[in-house]
Every structure is written in structure tokens, then in C-alpha cells.
Short mmCIF file of C-alpha atoms in Angstrom, two decimals:
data_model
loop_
_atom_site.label_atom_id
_atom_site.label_comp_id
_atom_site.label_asym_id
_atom_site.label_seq_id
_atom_site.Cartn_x
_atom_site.Cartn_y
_atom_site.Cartn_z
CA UNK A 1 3.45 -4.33 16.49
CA UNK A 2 3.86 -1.50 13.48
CA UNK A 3 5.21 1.83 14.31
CA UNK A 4 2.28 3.82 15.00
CA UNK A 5 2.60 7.74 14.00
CA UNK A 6 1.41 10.84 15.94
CA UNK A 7 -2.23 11.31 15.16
CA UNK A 8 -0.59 14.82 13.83
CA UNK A 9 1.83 13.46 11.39
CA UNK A 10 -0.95 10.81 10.12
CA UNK A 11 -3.72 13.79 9.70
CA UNK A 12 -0.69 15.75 7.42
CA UNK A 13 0.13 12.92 5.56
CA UNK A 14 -3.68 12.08 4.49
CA UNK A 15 -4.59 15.83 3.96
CA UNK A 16 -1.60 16.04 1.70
CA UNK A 17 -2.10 12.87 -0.56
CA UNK A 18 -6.07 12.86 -0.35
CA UNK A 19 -5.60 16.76 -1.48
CA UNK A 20 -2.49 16.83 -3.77
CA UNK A 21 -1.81 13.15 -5.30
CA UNK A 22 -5.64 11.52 -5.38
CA UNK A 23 -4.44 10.12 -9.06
CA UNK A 24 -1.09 8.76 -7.20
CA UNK A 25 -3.34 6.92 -4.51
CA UNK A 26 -5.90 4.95 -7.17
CA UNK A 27 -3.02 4.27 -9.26
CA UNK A 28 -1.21 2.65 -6.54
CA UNK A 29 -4.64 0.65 -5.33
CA UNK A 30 -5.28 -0.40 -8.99
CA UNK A 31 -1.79 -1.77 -8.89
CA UNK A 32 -1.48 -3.51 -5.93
CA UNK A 33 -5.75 -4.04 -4.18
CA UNK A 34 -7.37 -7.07 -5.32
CA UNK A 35 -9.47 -5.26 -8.29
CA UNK A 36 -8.42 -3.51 -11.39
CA UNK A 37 -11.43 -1.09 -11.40
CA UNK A 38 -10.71 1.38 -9.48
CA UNK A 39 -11.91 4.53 -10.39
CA UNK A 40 -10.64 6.76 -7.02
CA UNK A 41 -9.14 6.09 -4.39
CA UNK A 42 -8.32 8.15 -0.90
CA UNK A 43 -5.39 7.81 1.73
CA UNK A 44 -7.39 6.71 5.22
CA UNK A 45 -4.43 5.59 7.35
CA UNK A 46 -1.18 4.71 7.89
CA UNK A 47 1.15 2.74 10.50
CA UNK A 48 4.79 1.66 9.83
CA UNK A 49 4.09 -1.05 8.23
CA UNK A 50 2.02 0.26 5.25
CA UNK A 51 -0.53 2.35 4.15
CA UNK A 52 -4.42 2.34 4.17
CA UNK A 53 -6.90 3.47 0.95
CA UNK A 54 -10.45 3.16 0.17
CA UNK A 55 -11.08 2.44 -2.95
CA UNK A 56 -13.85 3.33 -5.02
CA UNK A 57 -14.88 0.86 -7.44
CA UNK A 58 -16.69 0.93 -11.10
CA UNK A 59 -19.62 -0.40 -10.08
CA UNK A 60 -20.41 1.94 -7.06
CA UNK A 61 -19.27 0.19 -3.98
CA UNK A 62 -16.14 0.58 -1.95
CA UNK A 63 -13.40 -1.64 -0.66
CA UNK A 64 -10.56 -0.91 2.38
CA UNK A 65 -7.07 -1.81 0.88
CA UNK A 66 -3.81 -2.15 2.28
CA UNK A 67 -0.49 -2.18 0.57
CA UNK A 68 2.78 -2.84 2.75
CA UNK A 69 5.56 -0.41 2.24
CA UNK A 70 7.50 -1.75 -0.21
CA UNK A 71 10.80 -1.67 2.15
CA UNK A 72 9.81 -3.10 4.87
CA UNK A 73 8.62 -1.01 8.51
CA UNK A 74 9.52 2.29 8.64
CA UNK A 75 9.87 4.51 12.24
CA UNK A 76 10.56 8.11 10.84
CA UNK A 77 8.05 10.55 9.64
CA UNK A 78 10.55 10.76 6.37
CA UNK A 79 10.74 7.53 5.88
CA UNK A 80 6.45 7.54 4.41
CA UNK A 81 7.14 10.27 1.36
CA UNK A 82 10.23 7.31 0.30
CA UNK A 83 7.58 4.70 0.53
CA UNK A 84 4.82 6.27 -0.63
CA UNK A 85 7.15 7.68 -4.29
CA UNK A 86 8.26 3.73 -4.04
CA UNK A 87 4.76 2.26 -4.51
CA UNK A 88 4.24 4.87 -6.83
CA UNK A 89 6.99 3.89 -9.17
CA UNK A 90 6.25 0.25 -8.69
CA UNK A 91 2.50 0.48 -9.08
CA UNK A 92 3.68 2.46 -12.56
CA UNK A 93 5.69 -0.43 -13.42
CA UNK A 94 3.39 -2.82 -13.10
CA UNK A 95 0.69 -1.07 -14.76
CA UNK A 96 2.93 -0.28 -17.82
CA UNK A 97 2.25 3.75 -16.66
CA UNK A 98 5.20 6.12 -17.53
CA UNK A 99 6.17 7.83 -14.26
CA UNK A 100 6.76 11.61 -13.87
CA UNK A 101 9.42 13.14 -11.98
CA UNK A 102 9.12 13.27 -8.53
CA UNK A 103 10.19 16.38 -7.13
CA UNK A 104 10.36 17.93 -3.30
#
């Protein structure tokens, strides 16, 4: 059963990606949902075992996607910013996307 986060900590997390890294979060569902169209994308959930988006898609509809932290289940509130900057880099690897820094 996945780690599951204080309601608190979740509610944090999603304010802060949904209001600070919306670009980050379709990037990462382009890279890694089952469609390439992807046109926006917001943070609806997380657990320790990965994170939860909905997608919004070219042609007007939306889709629930979840990508697995890319090392593994995580327990410590920390431990989501690492995952979240990981499937960043990796979803700008695979998409052939320079990165940009990633500060704190």
C-alpha cells in the first residue's frame, strides 16, 4: 500500500505545481501519459508511489494520468520536490527539451 501524505502536505504540493510549474506538469504528461497532445495539464494527487495529472487534450477532452516516481516509493515530504525535478529532467530527455536550472 503507497505512502499516503497528510491531506496538508498533498493540498501544498498541488497549489504549488498547479500555480508555479503548470508548463513542468504537461511536459511531464506529454512525456510519459499515453498521448502526445497535451496541451495542459494540472497536478490532482499524489501518494508515495507517484503522482496524479489531468491532462487536457487537443481535441477538448480530458484524461487522468499517472506517472510512478521515477525512484521508486518515497515516505518523506522531501522526497516529492526530488521526484517531481526527476520526471522533469527525464520527461525533457525524452522529449528532446533543453532543461533549465532547477533552483530552491
Amino acid at each position: 500500500m503507497p505512502h499516503a501524505f497528510d491531506p496538508a502536505v498533498v493540498q501544498a504540493i498541488l497549489r504549488h505545481m498547479n500555480d508555479d510549474h503548470p508548463d513542468d506538469s504537461a511536459l511531464i504528461v506529454r512525456a510519459f501519459g499515453p498521448r502526445a497532445d497535451v496541451r495542459a495539464a494540472a497536478m490532482t494527487g499524489l501518494d508515495g508511489d507517484g503522482g496524479d495529472w489531468l491532462a487536457h487534450l487537443a481535441d477538448g477532452t480530458t484524461r487522468a494520468v499517472r506517472v510512478a516516481w521515477p525512484g521508486g516509493a518515497i515516505h518523506e515530504r522531501a522526497a516529492v520536490r526530488r521526484e517531481v525535478v526527476a520526471l522533469y529532467d527525464a520527461a525533457c530527455s525524452r522529449l528532446g527539451v533543453e532543461p533549465r536550472p532547477h533552483t530552491r
